[in-house]
Amino acid sequence: MTRLAVPKTYKLYIGGAFPRSESGRTYEIVSAKGAFLANASKASRKDARDAVVAARGAFGGWSGATAYNRGQVLYRVAEILEGRRAQFVAEIVDAEGVSTAVATAQVDAAIDRWVWYAGWADKYAQVAGNANPVAGPYFNISVPEPTGVVAIIAPQDSSLLGLVSAVAPALVAGNTVVVVASERLPLSAISLSEVLATSDVPKGVVNVLTGSPAEIAPWLASHQDVNALDLVGAGALDWVDLQIAAADTLKRVLTPENGSDAAAPTLGRITAFVETKTVWHTKGLI
Amino acid sequence: MTGTQIVPGERAIALLGGEANDANLRRYLHGIPGVDAVGLEQRAAGLGTRSIKTTSKAWALDRIIGLIDLTTLEGADTPGKVRSLVAKAVTPDPADPGCPRVAAVCVYGDMVGHAVQALGSAHGDPDQGRIAVAAVATAFPSGRASRSIKLEDTADAVAAGADEIDMVIDRGAFLAGRYGQVYDEIIAVKEACRRADGTYAHLKIILETGELNTYDNVRRASWLGILAGGDFIKTSTGKVAPAATLPVTLLMLEVVRDWYRLSGDKVGVKPAGGIRTSKDAIKYLVTVAETVGEEWLTPHLFRFGASSLLNDVLMQRQKMTTGHYSGPDYVTID
């Protein structure tokens, strides 16, 4: 008996929900061989605006959670990713036109990277922070604190690994994220959103937009409620202009990276989105 | 602001053709046709779909600011909080001197003196670009106090310099069908709004539609408020959910329209509570313009009772001016 396949509607991920684009637009996603795969939502500037509002709303809770708790939540994302490896492998094989072995390697690398970053959640402050010696009866302590809402243009040539490499480090420190997925390979990003939605990540902490980075990025770069901009996947855009727009509101900006080791895992990607706060505290009378 | 100079009770006697007692009021109010709830909600939803963009939106945002009663009604209010509210009312957006002022500040009765003092020369008639002081009175928000206390509360606020009094009706009496009692109380409060020079403070009558349960009751309460001489009818205290909704406001506007056709009197409407975004506020503007007409979009005939709405309107205004999305860091923390 023949059966009609039930195709999946890929929507955006904003504030823990999966809305269609406010603009009602979609665009076709085709496989490496040119076959139709799915319609993805084409996000507009208003979707980006809504995503920033959701991210801002989630910032207090996520940054206020203990580092240990954030680490556990991120580990759980990796656990659920592990259980859905087959789905991601199949999606990547279709979208990128690679062999199952290559796709599996990408998914495994993405899961491992997520675990690697999750481990840093309650450890990076020990490396990036310091107890400063001062000439007086004070403790002088520098601690890294999350910077706020981070807008990310994900690497454009990778379905899953690039996205994970850009999103995970921003989350570790307690930032919330608005990420514009790869324009050509956005389906894994929405499947990752389903993983996030069913794990313990609070709604709004990660918001995923699909569509044209060239259209959305300028709105995020100039948005006055976005605190940092990761242009790792914006190499093909007019990213100098994005930097200039971001400078108006003193955003932290990471510049584009190209090549297969783009957004390689480093502590620097975590500390790029933190602000160091130094406090003085009197020593007790012992 | 002087308020309408009608003699309390005048409206009802003309319409009822007799004394405004329980029996006559009941006969009249229950003779009003029932509300088509489905039609009302559909009409309100339809009015909410209008697309207001570019120059129309810029006009609407400025007009919304000019119609806001900037409100603080918390148990934790202090003279300092009222002063900062007034500062915001006078200069909503310090970065843009072209930003209009709000219509009024709305505070508890004991804060009226502080508000008047903080306003200084900016205190006056919103139709002339100044800012009025509105005070809630009559045991706001529940209205559960004896009449003498309510009248004292009102007279006290008027004596302290309040231009407008927001009174709550006795919902218990209204729901029990004691319309005469509600009516008499409004008349008495109106009388307590009289100043030494014989003018009256503007009287806004809060129906608290969230407690009236049915659209029919809202329509009856609106008529009752108008007949008793209210200058404004106001949806809610903001302390009860649901507060202002578009269908309820539409219904009240329809009563105001009918009253205008009947008598030529213009009565104001004030939705209050729950209007937090510019988008929602613009829907209300559309509803007013389509129901009673654009001439109602002035401070003496339409107000928004709101506090957080102003910040959202200011952010939208900044977006329209700069071309970039603004954020909560660029407006005050209320």
CSV table of C-alpha atoms in Angstrom, one decimal, chain A residues 15-189:
chain,number,residue,atom,x,y,z
A,15,GLY,CA,10.2,32.8,22.8
A,16,GLY,CA,9.8,29.1,23.1
A,17,ALA,CA,7.1,28.9,20.4
A,18,PHE,CA,7.3,28.0,16.7
A,19,PRO,CA,5.5,30.9,14.9
A,20,ARG,CA,5.5,31.4,11.1
A,21,SER,CA,7.1,34.6,10.0
A,22,GLU,CA,5.0,37.7,10.8
A,23,SER,CA,5.4,38.6,7.1
A,24,GLY,CA,3.9,35.3,6.0
A,25,ARG,CA,6.9,34.7,3.6
A,26,THR,CA,8.5,31.3,3.0
A,27,TYR,CA,11.3,30.2,0.8
A,28,GLU,CA,12.2,26.9,-0.8
A,29,ILE,CA,15.0,24.8,0.6
A,30,VAL,CA,16.5,22.5,-1.9
A,31,SER,CA,18.9,19.6,-1.5
A,32,ALA,CA,22.5,19.7,-2.8
A,33,LYS,CA,21.1,18.0,-6.0
A,34,GLY,CA,18.4,20.6,-6.4
A,35,ALA,CA,15.4,18.5,-5.2
A,36,PHE,CA,12.8,20.2,-3.1
A,37,LEU,CA,13.2,19.5,0.6
A,38,ALA,CA,10.9,21.9,2.5
A,39,ASN,CA,9.5,25.4,2.7
A,40,ALA,CA,11.2,27.4,5.5
A,41,SER,CA,10.0,30.6,7.0
A,42,LYS,CA,11.6,33.8,5.7
A,43,ALA,CA,11.9,35.9,8.8
A,44,SER,CA,11.4,39.7,8.5
A,45,ARG,CA,12.7,42.5,10.6
A,46,LYS,CA,9.7,42.3,12.8
A,47,ASP,CA,10.4,38.7,13.6
A,48,ALA,CA,13.9,39.8,14.6
A,49,ARG,CA,12.3,42.5,16.8
A,50,ASP,CA,10.1,39.9,18.5
A,51,ALA,CA,13.0,37.6,19.0
A,52,VAL,CA,15.0,40.3,20.7
A,53,VAL,CA,12.1,41.1,23.0
A,54,ALA,CA,11.9,37.4,23.9
A,55,ALA,CA,15.6,37.2,24.4
A,56,ARG,CA,15.6,40.2,26.7
A,57,GLY,CA,12.7,38.8,28.7
A,58,ALA,CA,14.6,35.5,29.2
A,59,PHE,CA,17.9,37.2,30.1
A,60,GLY,CA,17.1,37.8,33.8
A,61,GLY,CA,16.3,34.2,34.5
A,62,TRP,CA,19.0,32.6,32.5
A,63,SER,CA,21.8,34.9,33.6
A,64,GLY,CA,20.5,34.6,37.2
A,65,ALA,CA,20.6,30.8,37.2
A,66,THR,CA,23.6,29.3,38.9
A,67,ALA,CA,26.5,28.4,36.7
A,68,TYR,CA,26.1,24.8,37.8
A,69,ASN,CA,22.5,24.8,36.8
A,70,ARG,CA,23.2,26.3,33.4
A,71,GLY,CA,25.8,23.6,32.8
A,72,GLN,CA,23.3,20.9,33.6
A,73,VAL,CA,20.7,22.4,31.3
A,74,LEU,CA,23.2,22.6,28.5
A,75,TYR,CA,24.3,19.0,29.1
A,76,ARG,CA,20.7,17.9,28.8
A,77,VAL,CA,20.5,19.5,25.4
A,78,ALA,CA,23.5,17.3,24.4
A,79,GLU,CA,21.7,14.2,25.8
A,80,ILE,CA,18.6,14.9,23.8
A,81,LEU,CA,20.7,15.6,20.7
A,82,GLU,CA,22.3,12.2,21.1
A,83,GLY,CA,18.9,10.6,21.1
A,84,ARG,CA,18.0,12.3,17.8
A,85,ARG,CA,21.2,11.7,16.0
A,86,ALA,CA,19.5,9.7,13.2
A,87,GLN,CA,17.2,12.6,12.4
A,88,PHE,CA,20.0,15.1,12.1
A,89,VAL,CA,22.1,12.7,10.1
A,90,ALA,CA,19.3,12.2,7.6
A,91,GLU,CA,18.7,16.0,7.3
A,92,ILE,CA,22.3,16.7,6.7
A,93,VAL,CA,22.7,14.0,4.1
A,94,ASP,CA,19.7,15.5,2.2
A,95,ALA,CA,20.7,19.1,2.6
A,96,GLU,CA,24.4,19.0,2.1
A,97,GLY,CA,24.6,16.0,-0.2
A,98,VAL,CA,27.3,14.3,1.9
A,99,SER,CA,27.7,10.7,2.8
A,100,THR,CA,26.1,9.3,5.9
A,101,ALA,CA,29.6,8.9,7.4
A,102,VAL,CA,30.4,12.6,6.9
A,103,ALA,CA,27.0,13.7,8.2
A,104,THR,CA,27.4,11.4,11.2
A,105,ALA,CA,30.8,12.9,11.9
A,106,GLN,CA,29.3,16.4,11.8
A,107,VAL,CA,26.5,15.5,14.2
A,108,ASP,CA,28.9,13.8,16.6
A,109,ALA,CA,31.2,16.8,16.5
A,110,ALA,CA,28.3,19.1,17.3
A,111,ILE,CA,27.2,17.0,20.3
A,112,ASP,CA,30.7,16.8,21.6
A,113,ARG,CA,31.2,20.5,21.2
A,114,TRP,CA,28.0,21.2,23.0
A,115,VAL,CA,29.2,19.0,25.9
A,116,TRP,CA,32.6,20.7,25.8
A,117,TYR,CA,31.0,24.1,26.2
A,118,ALA,CA,28.5,22.9,28.8
A,119,GLY,CA,31.4,21.8,30.9
A,120,TRP,CA,32.8,25.3,30.9
A,121,ALA,CA,29.6,26.8,32.5
A,122,ASP,CA,30.8,26.5,36.1
A,123,LYS,CA,34.5,26.7,35.2
A,124,TYR,CA,35.2,29.6,32.9
A,125,ALA,CA,34.7,32.2,35.7
A,126,GLN,CA,37.7,30.6,37.5
A,127,VAL,CA,39.8,31.2,34.5
A,128,ALA,CA,38.5,34.5,33.3
A,129,GLY,CA,38.0,36.0,36.8
A,130,ASN,CA,40.6,36.9,39.4
A,131,ALA,CA,41.2,37.8,43.0
A,132,ASN,CA,43.3,40.9,42.7
A,133,PRO,CA,45.9,41.8,45.3
A,134,VAL,CA,45.4,45.3,46.5
A,135,ALA,CA,47.2,47.5,49.0
A,136,GLY,CA,44.6,47.7,51.7
A,137,PRO,CA,42.3,45.5,53.9
A,138,TYR,CA,40.0,44.7,51.0
A,139,PHE,CA,39.1,41.7,48.8
A,140,ASN,CA,39.2,42.9,45.3
A,141,ILE,CA,37.5,40.4,43.0
A,142,SER,CA,37.0,40.5,39.2
A,143,VAL,CA,34.2,38.3,37.9
A,144,PRO,CA,32.9,37.9,34.4
A,145,GLU,CA,29.2,38.6,33.9
A,146,PRO,CA,27.1,37.9,30.8
A,147,THR,CA,26.7,40.9,28.5
A,148,GLY,CA,23.0,40.4,27.6
A,149,VAL,CA,21.3,39.7,24.3
A,150,VAL,CA,23.7,38.3,21.7
A,151,ALA,CA,22.7,38.4,18.0
A,152,ILE,CA,24.5,35.8,15.9
A,153,ILE,CA,24.8,35.3,12.2
A,154,ALA,CA,25.5,31.5,12.1
A,155,PRO,CA,28.1,30.0,9.7
A,156,GLN,CA,26.5,29.7,6.3
A,157,ASP,CA,28.2,26.5,5.1
A,158,SER,CA,27.3,24.2,7.9
A,159,SER,CA,23.9,22.8,8.9
A,160,LEU,CA,24.5,21.9,12.6
A,161,LEU,CA,28.1,22.1,13.7
A,162,GLY,CA,28.5,25.8,12.7
A,163,LEU,CA,25.3,26.8,14.5
A,164,VAL,CA,26.2,24.9,17.7
A,165,SER,CA,29.7,26.3,17.6
A,166,ALA,CA,28.3,29.8,17.6
A,167,VAL,CA,25.3,29.5,19.9
A,168,ALA,CA,26.7,27.3,22.7
A,169,PRO,CA,29.5,29.6,23.8
A,170,ALA,CA,27.2,32.6,24.1
A,171,LEU,CA,24.8,30.6,26.3
A,172,VAL,CA,27.5,29.3,28.6
A,173,ALA,CA,28.0,32.6,30.3
A,174,GLY,CA,24.3,33.3,30.7
A,175,ASN,CA,23.7,35.4,27.6
A,176,THR,CA,20.5,34.9,25.6
A,177,VAL,CA,20.7,34.5,21.8
A,178,VAL,CA,19.0,35.5,18.6
A,179,VAL,CA,20.6,33.5,15.8
A,180,VAL,CA,20.1,33.8,12.1
A,181,ALA,CA,20.6,30.3,10.7
A,182,SER,CA,22.4,29.4,7.5
A,183,GLU,CA,20.2,30.7,4.6
A,184,ARG,CA,20.9,27.7,2.5
A,185,LEU,CA,21.0,25.0,5.2
A,186,PRO,CA,18.4,26.2,7.8
A,187,LEU,CA,16.5,22.9,8.5
A,188,SER,CA,18.8,21.5,11.1
A,189,ALA,CA,18.6,24.8,13.0
